[in-house]
Amino acid sequence: MNTNRVLCTSLLVLFFSTFLLHIKPTSAGALENTEFIRTTCYKITSNPNLCFSSLYDYATIINQNPYNLANQSVSLAIPSAKDSAQYFAMFYESYKREHYNNHRVSNALHRCEKFKKAVGKMYKSLDEMRSISSDKKSSSYDTPAKLMWDALGFENTCTVEFENVEDEAVKRDVMDRVNQVKGLTTIAFELVHHSFYTQKESTP
C-alpha cells in the first residue's frame, strides 16, 4: 500500500515537472508587440477597441512594424467586404423576384453591389503597399491610402441609398452589415494612411 502511494506520488511529481517545463512564459518581446498594437490603435484610429481586438492575435506577425500593421488590417477587412458583396448580390436577386413592385429597395440593394469595387480597391492597396515596400524610393506613398479611401466611398454608397428606404427590417439588416464592414475598412484606411504618410515624410 505504501509502495503504491509512493509510486503514485512520484508519477504526479514527474507529470507536473514535465508540464511546467513546457509552459513558455510570456516574453518581453511578445508584450512589446502587443503594446505596440494597443498604442497605435488608440493613437491613430477612431475605433481603438475594435482595432486592438481584431489585430491582437497577429502581434507576432506585425512585430512592431507599422507597415505590417497596415498590411494586416487591410487583409482583415477584405474577407468581411467580400462576404458582404456576395450577400448583397444574392439578396438583390431574391428581393427583386419576391418584391418586384418595390423598386426603391431593389435599386438600393443593387447599389450595394458596389461592395465588389470596394474589395477590388483593397486588393490594389495591398499590391501598392508591397510594391512600395520593395522600392524604398517610390514616389507613390499616398496611393495605398487613396485606394482605401475609395473603398470606403463604395461602402458608403450602400448606406446613403438606404437612408430613405421605408422597409425597416431590410434597412436595419443592411445598415448593420455595412457598418460592421465599414468599421474594419475605416481602421485599415487610418492605419495605412498613418503608416505610409509617415514613411513618405521620413523619405529624403
Short mmCIF file of C-alpha atoms in Angstrom, two decimals, residues 33 36-37 40-41 51 54-77 126 129-130 132-134 136 187-188 191-196 199:
data_model
loop_
_atom_site.label_atom_id
_atom_site.label_comp_id
_atom_site.label_asym_id
_atom_site.label_seq_id
_atom_site.Cartn_x
_atom_site.Cartn_y
_atom_site.Cartn_z
CA ASN A 33 4.43 43.55 -29.78
CA PHE A 36 2.66 48.44 -29.99
CA ILE A 37 -0.71 47.45 -31.46
CA THR A 40 -1.07 52.61 -32.29
CA CYS A 41 -4.77 51.73 -32.30
CA CYS A 51 -8.73 47.86 -33.87
CA SER A 54 -9.14 42.42 -34.36
CA LEU A 55 -5.34 42.73 -34.67
CA TYR A 56 -4.25 41.39 -31.26
CA ASP A 57 -3.82 37.79 -32.48
CA TYR A 58 -1.36 38.93 -35.16
CA ALA A 59 1.07 40.64 -32.77
CA THR A 60 3.94 38.29 -33.64
CA ILE A 61 3.47 38.77 -37.38
CA ILE A 62 3.16 42.54 -37.01
CA ASN A 63 6.28 42.65 -34.83
CA GLN A 64 6.08 46.38 -34.01
CA ASN A 65 6.23 47.29 -37.69
CA PRO A 66 3.77 49.99 -38.91
CA TYR A 67 3.83 48.56 -42.45
CA ASN A 68 2.95 45.06 -41.18
CA LEU A 69 0.18 46.55 -39.05
CA ALA A 70 -1.31 48.40 -42.01
CA ASN A 71 -0.97 45.36 -44.26
CA GLN A 72 -2.65 43.06 -41.74
CA SER A 73 -5.53 45.49 -41.18
CA VAL A 74 -6.33 45.54 -44.90
CA SER A 75 -6.02 41.75 -45.08
CA LEU A 76 -8.63 41.51 -42.30
CA ALA A 77 -11.00 43.97 -43.94
CA LEU A 126 -2.24 45.66 -50.77
CA MET A 129 1.96 48.51 -50.30
CA ARG A 130 4.04 45.53 -51.35
CA ILE A 132 6.41 50.40 -52.09
CA SER A 133 7.95 48.06 -49.52
CA SER A 134 10.24 46.59 -52.18
CA LYS A 136 12.14 52.44 -50.92
CA ILE A 187 -9.42 51.22 -39.31
CA ALA A 188 -7.46 49.86 -42.28
CA LEU A 191 -3.51 52.69 -40.33
CA VAL A 192 -2.49 52.66 -43.98
CA HIS A 193 -2.63 56.45 -44.16
CA HIS A 194 -0.58 56.79 -40.98
CA SER A 195 1.99 54.20 -41.98
CA PHE A 196 2.70 55.46 -45.48
CA GLN A 199 7.14 56.80 -44.38
#
